[in-house]
mmCIF file of C-alpha atoms in Angstrom:
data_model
loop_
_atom_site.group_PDB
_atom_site.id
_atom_site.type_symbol
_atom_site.label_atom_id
_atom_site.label_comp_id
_atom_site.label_asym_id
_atom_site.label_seq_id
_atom_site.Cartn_x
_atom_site.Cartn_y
_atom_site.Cartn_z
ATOM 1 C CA UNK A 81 83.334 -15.917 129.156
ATOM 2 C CA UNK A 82 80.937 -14.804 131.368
ATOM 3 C CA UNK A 83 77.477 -17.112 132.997
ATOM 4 C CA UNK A 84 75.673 -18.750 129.823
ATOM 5 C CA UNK A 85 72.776 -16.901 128.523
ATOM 6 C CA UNK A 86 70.787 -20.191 127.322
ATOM 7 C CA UNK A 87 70.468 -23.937 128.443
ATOM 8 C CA UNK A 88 73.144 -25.614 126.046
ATOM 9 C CA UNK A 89 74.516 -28.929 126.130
ATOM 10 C CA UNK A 90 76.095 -29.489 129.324
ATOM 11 C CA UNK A 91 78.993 -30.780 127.418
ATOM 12 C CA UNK A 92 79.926 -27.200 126.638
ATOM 13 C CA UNK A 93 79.130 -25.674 130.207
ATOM 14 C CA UNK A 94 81.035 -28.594 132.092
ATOM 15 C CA UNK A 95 84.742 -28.847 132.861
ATOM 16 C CA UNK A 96 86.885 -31.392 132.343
ATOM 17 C CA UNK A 97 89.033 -32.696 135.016
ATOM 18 C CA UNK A 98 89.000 -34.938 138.325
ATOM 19 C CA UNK A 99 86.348 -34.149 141.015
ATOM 20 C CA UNK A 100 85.866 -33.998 144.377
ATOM 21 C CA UNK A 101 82.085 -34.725 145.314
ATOM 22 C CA UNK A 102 81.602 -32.910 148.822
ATOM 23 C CA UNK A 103 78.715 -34.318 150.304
ATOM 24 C CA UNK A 104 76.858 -34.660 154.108
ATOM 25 C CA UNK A 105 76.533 -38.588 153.816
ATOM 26 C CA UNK A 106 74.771 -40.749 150.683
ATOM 27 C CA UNK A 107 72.039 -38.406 150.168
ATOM 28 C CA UNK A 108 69.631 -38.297 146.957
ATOM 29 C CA UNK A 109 71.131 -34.572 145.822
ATOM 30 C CA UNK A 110 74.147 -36.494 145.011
ATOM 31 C CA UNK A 111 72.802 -40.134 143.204
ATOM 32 C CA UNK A 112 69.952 -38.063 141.958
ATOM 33 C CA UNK A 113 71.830 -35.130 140.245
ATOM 34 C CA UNK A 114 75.822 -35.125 140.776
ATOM 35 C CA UNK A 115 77.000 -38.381 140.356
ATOM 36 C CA UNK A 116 74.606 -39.311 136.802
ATOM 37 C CA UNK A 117 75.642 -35.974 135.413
ATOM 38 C CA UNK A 118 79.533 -37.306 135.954
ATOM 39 C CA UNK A 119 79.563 -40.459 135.394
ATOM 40 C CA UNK A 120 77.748 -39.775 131.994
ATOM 41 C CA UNK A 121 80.382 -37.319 131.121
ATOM 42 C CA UNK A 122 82.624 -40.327 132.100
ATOM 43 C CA UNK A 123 84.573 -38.040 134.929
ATOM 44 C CA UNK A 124 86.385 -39.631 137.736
ATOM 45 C CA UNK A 125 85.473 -38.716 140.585
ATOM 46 C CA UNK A 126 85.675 -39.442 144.663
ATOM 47 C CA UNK A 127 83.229 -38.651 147.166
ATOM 48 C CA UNK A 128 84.262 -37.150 150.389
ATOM 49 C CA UNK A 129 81.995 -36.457 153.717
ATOM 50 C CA UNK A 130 81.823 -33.406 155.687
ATOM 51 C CA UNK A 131 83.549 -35.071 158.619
ATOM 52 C CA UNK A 132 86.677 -36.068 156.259
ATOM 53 C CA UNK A 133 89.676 -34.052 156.521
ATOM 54 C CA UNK A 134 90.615 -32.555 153.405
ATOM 55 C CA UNK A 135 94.122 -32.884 152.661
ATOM 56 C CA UNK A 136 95.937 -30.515 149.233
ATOM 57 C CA UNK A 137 98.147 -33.684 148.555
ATOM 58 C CA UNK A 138 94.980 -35.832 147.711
ATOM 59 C CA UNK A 139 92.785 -32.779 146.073
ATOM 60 C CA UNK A 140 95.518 -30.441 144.239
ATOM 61 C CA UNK A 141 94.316 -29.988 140.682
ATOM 62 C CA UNK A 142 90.946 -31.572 141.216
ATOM 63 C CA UNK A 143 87.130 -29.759 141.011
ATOM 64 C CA UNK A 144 85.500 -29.461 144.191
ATOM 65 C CA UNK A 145 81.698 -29.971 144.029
ATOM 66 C CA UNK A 146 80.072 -29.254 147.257
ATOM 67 C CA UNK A 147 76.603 -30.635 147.523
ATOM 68 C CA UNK A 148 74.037 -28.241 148.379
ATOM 69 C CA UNK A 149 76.081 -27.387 151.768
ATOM 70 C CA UNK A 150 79.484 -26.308 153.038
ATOM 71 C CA UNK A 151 81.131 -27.567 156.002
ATOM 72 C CA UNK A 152 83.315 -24.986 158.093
ATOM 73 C CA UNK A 153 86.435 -27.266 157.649
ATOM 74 C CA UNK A 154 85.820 -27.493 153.521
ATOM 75 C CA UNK A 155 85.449 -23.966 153.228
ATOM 76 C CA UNK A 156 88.929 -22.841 155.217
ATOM 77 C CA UNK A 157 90.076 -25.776 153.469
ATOM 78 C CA UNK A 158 89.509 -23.683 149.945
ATOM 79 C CA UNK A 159 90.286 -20.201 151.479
ATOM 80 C CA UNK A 160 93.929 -21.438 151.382
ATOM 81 C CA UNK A 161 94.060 -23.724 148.691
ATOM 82 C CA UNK A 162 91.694 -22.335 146.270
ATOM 83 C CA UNK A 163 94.273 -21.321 143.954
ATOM 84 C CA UNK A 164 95.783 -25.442 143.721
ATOM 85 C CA UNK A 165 92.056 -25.979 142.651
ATOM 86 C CA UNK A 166 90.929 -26.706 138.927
ATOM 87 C CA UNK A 167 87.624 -25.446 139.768
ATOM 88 C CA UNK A 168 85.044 -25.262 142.319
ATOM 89 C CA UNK A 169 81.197 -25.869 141.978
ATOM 90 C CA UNK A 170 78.137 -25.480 144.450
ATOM 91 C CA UNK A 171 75.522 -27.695 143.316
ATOM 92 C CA UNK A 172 71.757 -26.818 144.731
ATOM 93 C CA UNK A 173 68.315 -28.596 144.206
ATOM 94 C CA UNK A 174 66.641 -26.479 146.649
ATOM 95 C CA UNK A 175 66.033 -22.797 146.467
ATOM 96 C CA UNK A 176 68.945 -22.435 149.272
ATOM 97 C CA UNK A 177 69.942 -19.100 148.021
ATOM 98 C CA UNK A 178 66.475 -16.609 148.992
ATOM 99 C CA UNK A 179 66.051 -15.312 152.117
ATOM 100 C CA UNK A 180 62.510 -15.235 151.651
ATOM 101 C CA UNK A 181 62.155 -19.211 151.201
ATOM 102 C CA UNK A 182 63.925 -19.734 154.440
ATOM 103 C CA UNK A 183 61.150 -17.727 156.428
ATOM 104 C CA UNK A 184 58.522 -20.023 155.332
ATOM 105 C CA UNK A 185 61.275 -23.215 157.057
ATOM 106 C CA UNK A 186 60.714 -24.131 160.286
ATOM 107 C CA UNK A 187 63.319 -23.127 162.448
ATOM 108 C CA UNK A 188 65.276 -26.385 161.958
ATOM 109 C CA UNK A 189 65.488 -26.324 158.379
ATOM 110 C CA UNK A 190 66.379 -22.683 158.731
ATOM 111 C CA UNK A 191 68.793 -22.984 161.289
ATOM 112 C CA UNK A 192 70.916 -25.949 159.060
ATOM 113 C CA UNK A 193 70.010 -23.754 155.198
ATOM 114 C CA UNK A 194 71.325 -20.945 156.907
ATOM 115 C CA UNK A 195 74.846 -21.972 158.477
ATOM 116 C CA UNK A 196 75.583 -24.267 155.214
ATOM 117 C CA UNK A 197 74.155 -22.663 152.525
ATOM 118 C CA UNK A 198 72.572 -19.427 152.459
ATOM 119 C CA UNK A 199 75.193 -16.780 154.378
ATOM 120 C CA UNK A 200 78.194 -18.534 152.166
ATOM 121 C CA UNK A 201 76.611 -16.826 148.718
ATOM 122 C CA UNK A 202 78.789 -13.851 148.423
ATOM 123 C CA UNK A 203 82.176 -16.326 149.529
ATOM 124 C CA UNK A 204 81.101 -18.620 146.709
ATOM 125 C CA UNK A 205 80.694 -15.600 144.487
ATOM 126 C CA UNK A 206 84.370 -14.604 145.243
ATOM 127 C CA UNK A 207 85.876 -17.905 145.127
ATOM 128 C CA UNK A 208 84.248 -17.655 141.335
ATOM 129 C CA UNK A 209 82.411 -20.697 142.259
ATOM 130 C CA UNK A 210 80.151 -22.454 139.103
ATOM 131 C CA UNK A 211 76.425 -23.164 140.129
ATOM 132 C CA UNK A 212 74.550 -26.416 139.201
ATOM 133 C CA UNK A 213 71.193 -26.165 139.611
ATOM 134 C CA UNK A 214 68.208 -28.888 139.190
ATOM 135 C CA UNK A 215 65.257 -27.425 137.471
ATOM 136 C CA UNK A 216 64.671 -24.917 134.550
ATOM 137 C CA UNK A 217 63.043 -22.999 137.395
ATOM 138 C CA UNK A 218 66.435 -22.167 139.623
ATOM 139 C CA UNK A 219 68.085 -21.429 136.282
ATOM 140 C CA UNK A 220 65.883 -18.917 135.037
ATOM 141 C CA UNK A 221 65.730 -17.397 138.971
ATOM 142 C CA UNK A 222 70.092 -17.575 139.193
ATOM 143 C CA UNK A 223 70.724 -16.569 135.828
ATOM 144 C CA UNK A 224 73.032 -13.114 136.794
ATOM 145 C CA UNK A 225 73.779 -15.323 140.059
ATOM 146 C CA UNK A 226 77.484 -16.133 139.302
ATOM 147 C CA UNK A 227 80.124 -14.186 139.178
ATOM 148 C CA UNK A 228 81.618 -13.009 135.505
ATOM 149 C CA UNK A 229 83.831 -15.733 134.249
ATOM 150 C CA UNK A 230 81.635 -18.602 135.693
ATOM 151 C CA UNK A 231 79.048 -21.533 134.639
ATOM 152 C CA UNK A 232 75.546 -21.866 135.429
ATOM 153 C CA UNK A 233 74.194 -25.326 134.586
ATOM 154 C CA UNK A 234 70.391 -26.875 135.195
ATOM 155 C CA UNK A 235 70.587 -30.488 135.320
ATOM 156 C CA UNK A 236 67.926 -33.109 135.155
ATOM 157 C CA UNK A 237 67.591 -36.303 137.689
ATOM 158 C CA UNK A 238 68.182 -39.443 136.673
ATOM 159 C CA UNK A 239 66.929 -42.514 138.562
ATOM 160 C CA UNK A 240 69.288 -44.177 141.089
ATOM 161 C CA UNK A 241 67.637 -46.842 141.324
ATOM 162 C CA UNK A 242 68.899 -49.084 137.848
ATOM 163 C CA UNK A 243 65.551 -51.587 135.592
ATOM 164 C CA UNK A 244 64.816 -53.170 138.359
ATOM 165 C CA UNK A 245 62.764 -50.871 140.259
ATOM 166 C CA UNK A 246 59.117 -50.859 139.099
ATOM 167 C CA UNK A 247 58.653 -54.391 138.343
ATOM 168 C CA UNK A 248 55.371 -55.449 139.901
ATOM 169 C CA UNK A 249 51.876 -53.517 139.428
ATOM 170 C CA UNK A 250 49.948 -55.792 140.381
ATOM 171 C CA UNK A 251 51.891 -55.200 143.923
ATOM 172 C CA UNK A 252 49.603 -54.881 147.771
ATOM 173 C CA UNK A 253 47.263 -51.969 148.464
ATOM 174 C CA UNK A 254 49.519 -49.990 149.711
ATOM 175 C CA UNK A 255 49.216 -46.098 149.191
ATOM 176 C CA UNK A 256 52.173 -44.343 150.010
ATOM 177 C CA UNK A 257 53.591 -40.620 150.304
ATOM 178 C CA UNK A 258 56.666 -40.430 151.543
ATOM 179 C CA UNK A 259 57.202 -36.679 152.132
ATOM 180 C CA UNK A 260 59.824 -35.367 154.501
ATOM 181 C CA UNK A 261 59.265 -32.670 157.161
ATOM 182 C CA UNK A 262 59.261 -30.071 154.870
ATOM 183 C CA UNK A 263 56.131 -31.606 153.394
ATOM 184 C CA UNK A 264 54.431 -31.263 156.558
ATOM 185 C CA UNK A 265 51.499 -28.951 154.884
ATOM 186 C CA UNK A 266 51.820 -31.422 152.047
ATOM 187 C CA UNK A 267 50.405 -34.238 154.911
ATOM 188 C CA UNK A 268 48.057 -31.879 156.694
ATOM 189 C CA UNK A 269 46.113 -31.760 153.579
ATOM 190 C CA UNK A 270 46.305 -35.317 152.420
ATOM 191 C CA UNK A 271 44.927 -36.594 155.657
ATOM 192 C CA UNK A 272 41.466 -35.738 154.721
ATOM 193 C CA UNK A 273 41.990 -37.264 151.239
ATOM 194 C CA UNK A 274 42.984 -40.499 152.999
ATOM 195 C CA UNK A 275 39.993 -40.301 155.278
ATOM 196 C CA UNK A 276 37.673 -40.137 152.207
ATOM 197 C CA UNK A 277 39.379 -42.881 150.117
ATOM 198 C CA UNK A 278 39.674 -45.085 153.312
ATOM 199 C CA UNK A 279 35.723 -44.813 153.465
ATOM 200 C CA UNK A 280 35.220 -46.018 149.905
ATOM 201 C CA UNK A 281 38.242 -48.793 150.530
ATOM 202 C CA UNK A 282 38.977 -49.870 153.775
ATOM 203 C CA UNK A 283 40.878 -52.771 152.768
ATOM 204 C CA UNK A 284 43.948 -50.438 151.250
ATOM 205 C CA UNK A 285 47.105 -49.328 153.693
ATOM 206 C CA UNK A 286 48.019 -45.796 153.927
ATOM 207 C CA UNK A 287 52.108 -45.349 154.411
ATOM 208 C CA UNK A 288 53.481 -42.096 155.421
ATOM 209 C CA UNK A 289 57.187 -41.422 157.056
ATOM 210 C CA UNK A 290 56.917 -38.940 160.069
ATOM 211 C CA UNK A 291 57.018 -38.727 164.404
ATOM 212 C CA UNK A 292 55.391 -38.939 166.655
ATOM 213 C CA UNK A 293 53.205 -36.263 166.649
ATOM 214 C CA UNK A 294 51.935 -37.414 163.156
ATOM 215 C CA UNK A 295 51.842 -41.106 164.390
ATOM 216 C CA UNK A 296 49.496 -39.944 167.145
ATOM 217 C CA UNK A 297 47.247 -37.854 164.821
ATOM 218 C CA UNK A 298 46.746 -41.473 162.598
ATOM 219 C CA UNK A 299 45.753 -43.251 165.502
ATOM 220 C CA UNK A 300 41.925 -43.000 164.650
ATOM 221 C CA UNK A 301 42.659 -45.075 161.578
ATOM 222 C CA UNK A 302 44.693 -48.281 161.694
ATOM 223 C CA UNK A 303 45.101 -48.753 157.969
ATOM 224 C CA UNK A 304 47.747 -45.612 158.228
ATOM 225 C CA UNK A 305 50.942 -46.391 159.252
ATOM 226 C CA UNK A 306 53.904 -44.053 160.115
ATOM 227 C CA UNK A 307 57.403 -45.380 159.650
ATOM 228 C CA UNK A 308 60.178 -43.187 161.012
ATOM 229 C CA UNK A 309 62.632 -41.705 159.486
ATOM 230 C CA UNK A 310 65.440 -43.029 157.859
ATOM 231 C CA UNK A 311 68.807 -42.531 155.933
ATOM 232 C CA UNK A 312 69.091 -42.223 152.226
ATOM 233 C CA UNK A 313 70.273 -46.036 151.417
ATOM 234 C CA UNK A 314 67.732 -47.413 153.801
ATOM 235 C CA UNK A 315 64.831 -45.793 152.367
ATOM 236 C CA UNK A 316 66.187 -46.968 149.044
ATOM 237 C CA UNK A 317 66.281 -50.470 150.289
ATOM 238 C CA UNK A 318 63.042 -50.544 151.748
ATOM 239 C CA UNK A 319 61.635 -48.907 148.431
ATOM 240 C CA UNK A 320 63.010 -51.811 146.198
ATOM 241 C CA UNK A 321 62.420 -54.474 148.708
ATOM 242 C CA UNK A 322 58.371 -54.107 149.568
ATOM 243 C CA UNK A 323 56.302 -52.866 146.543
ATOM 244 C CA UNK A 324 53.142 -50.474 146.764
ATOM 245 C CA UNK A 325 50.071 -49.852 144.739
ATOM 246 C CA UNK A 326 49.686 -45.764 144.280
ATOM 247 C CA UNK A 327 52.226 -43.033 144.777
ATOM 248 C CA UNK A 328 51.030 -39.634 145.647
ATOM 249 C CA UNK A 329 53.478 -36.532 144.737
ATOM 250 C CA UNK A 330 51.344 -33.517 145.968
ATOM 251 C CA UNK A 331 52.854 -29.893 145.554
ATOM 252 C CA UNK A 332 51.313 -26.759 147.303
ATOM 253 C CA UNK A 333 51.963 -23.727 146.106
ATOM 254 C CA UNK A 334 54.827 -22.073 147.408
ATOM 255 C CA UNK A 335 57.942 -20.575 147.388
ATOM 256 C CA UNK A 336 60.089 -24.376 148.559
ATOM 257 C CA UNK A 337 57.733 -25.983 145.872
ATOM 258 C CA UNK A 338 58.597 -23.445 143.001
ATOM 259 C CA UNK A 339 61.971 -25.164 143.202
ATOM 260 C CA UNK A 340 61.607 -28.732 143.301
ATOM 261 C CA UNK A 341 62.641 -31.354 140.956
ATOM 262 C CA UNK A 342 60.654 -34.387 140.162
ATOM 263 C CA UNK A 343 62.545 -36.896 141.630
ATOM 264 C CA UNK A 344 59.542 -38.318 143.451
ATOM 265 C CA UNK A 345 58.591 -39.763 140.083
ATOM 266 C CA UNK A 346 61.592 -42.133 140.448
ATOM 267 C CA UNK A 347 60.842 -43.318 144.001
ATOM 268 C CA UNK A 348 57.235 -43.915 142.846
ATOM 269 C CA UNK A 349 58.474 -45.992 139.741
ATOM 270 C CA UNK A 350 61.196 -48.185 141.959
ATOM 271 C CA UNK A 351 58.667 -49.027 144.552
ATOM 272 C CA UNK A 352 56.486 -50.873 141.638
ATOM 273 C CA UNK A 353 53.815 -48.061 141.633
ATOM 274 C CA UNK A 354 51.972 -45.397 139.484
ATOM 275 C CA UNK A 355 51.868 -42.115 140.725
ATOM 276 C CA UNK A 356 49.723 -39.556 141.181
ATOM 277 C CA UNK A 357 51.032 -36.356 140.687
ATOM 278 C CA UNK A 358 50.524 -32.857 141.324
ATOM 279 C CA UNK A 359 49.494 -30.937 138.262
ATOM 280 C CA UNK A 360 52.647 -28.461 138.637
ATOM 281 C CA UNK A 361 55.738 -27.150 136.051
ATOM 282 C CA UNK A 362 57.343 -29.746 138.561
ATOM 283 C CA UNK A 363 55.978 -32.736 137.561
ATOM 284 C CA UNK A 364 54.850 -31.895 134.228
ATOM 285 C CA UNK A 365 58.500 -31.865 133.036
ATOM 286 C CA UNK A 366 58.632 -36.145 133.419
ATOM 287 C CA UNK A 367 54.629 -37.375 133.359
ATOM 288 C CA UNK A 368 51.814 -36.782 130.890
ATOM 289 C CA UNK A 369 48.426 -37.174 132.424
ATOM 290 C CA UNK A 370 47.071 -40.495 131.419
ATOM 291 C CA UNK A 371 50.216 -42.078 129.813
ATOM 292 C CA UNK A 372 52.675 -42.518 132.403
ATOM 293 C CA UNK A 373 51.088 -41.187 135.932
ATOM 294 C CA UNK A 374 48.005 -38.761 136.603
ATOM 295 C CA UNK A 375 48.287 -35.021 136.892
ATOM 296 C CA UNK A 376 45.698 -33.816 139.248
ATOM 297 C CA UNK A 377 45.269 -29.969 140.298
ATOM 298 C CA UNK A 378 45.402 -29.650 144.166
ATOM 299 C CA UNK A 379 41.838 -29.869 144.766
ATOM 300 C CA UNK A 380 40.943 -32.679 147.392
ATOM 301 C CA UNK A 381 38.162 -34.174 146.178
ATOM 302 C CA UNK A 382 40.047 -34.581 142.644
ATOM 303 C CA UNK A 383 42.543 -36.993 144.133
ATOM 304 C CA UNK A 384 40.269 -38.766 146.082
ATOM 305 C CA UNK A 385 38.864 -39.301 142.514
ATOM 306 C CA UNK A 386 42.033 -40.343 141.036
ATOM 307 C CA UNK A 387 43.540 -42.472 143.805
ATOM 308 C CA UNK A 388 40.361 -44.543 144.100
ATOM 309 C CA UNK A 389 39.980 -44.678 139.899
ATOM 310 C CA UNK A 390 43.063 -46.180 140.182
ATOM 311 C CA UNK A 391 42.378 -48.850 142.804
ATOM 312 C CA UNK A 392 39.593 -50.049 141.051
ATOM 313 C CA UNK A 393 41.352 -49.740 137.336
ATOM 314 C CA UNK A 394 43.501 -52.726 137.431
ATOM 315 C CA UNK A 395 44.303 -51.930 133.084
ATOM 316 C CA UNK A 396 44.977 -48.350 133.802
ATOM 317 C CA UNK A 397 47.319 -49.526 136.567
ATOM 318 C CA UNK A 398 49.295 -52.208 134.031
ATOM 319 C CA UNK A 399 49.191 -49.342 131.115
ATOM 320 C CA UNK A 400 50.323 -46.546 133.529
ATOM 321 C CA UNK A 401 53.110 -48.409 135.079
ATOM 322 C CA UNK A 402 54.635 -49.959 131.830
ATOM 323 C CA UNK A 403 55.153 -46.483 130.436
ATOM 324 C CA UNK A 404 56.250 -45.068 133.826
ATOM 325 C CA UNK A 405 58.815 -47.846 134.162
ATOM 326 C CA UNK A 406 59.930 -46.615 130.381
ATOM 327 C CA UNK A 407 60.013 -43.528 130.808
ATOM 328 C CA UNK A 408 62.488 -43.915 134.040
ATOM 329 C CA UNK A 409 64.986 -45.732 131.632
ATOM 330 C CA UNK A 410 65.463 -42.844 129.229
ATOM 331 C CA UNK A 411 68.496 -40.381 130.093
ATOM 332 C CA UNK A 412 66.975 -37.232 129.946
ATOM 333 C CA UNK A 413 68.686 -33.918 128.632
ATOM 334 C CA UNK A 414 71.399 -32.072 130.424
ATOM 335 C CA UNK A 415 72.320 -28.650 130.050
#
């Protein structure tokens, strides 16, 4: 049976078995996609780092899942044991796989997508590796991907983060976007968004998570502040522990965007706020505009409109986050 030609249940596309969950530390690729998709399917499975030494004793007849990278050691680890395997699955939420996404990385993210992910394609192809993807997006893109005889498989996030997350609207004015360095154009063109809204409401805190060099660039207005960043269970701690008001999810247009899944709509919901969302095929898969968070096209002045009719809507805020804090709750589709 060859890759399948349409999004099925995932029941069908899945195989049953043990698995081995491959990952580079508690990251959200694994708690957002791999480890709900499991655990619903009501797999065991164990999680191993990169740094752990793989040993056939332990693995032998298990499914290896390697999250979005592979480690030197894993991959001679499968060169000579591949056939003691049950299966073997790369799992990817970014586009990792075109060489023309990478050139638009900076030289970091290149450097890392590169050695773990990208230059392993035609390996994975020969070890008849399965691919789980994130979005509808990646599985139209990789649907001749794999090689005859395996899986393709989109699956949708789930929130990590269990009912207890968005529990207080009425939380402090805190506006937040927590984008990583790969959002860095993402910033650049929310700081004059911030500027405007911090005119019209001083009294609200702008929270970012960046260097330095953004820290520096903020220093002209105090009600910004840069935290640094942090690992995966730390930022979900801090999340949970200190609410926020608004939750900004802007997408540019690119080729990294094209690819993204809309887990940003969970962190918004755990950390008690409504979000405020790029109008993209990436968010528009979780929020309708108006019921559960606001879908804005990227035009600055429009969220400088929609952040600050939310500041001053204290209803829309309670109505908004209710349905938001729903919507989190229900276990969307997986195929």
């Amino acid at each position: 049976m060859g890759v399948t030609d349409s999004r099925v249940d995932a029941v069908c596309n899945i195989k049953n078995g043990r698995y081995i969950v491959v990952e580079e530390g508690s990251n959200p690729s694994s708690d957002f996609f791999v480890k709900p998709l499991l655990t619903r399917l009501s797999f065991k499975f164990t999680c191993y780092q990169h740094s752990d030494t793989p040993n056939i004793a332990d693995i032998e007849n298990t499914i290896l899942v390697f999250v979005r990278y592979i480690p030197s050691t894993w991959r001679l680890f499968v060169d000579q044991y591949r056939h003691r395997l049950a299966g073997l699955v790369i799992f990817i939420d970014d586009d990792l796989f075109d060489g023309r996404v990478l050139a638009s990385l900076s030289w970091g993210y290149l450097s890392k997508w590169y050695r773990l992910a990208y230059r392993h394609q035609s390996w994975l192809k020969q070890q008849k590796a399965d691919l789980w993807v994130s979005t509808p997006y990646l599985f139209d893109k990789y649907r001749d991907w794999c090689a005859p005889g395996c899986q393709l498989t989109s699956i949708d996030p789930v929130s990590p983060y269990g009912e207890d997350g968005a529990d207080s609207f009425l939380s402090s004015p805190i506006i937040f976007y927590h984008g990583s360095p790969s959002h860095r154009a993402e910033i650049d063109w929310l700081l004059p968004v911030f500027e405007k809204v911090l005119h019209m409401h001083p009294q609200v805190t702008i929270e970012l998570i960046g260097d330095d060099t953004l820290r520096r660039r903020c220093l002209k207005f105090p009600q910004i502040r840069v935290l640094h960043p942090m690992s995966w269970l730390s930022y979900q701690r801090m999340l949970k522990e200190s609410k926020r008001l608004i939750g900004l999810a802007p997408l540019l247009d690119t080729k990294v965007n094209a690819a993204r899944a809309p887990t940003k709509y969970f962190d918004i919901s755990a950390a008690g706020a409504v979000g405020v969302y790029a109008n993209s095929h990436v968010y528009r898969q979780l929020v309708t505009h108006k019921v559960n968070g606001l879908l804005v096209e990227m035009d600055q002045d429009a969220w400088v409109e929609a952040i600050t009719s939310l500041i001053d809507d204290v209803q829309q805020r309670r109505a908004l986050f209710i349905e938001a804090g729903r919507r989190q709750l229900i276990l969307p589709d997986i195929v």
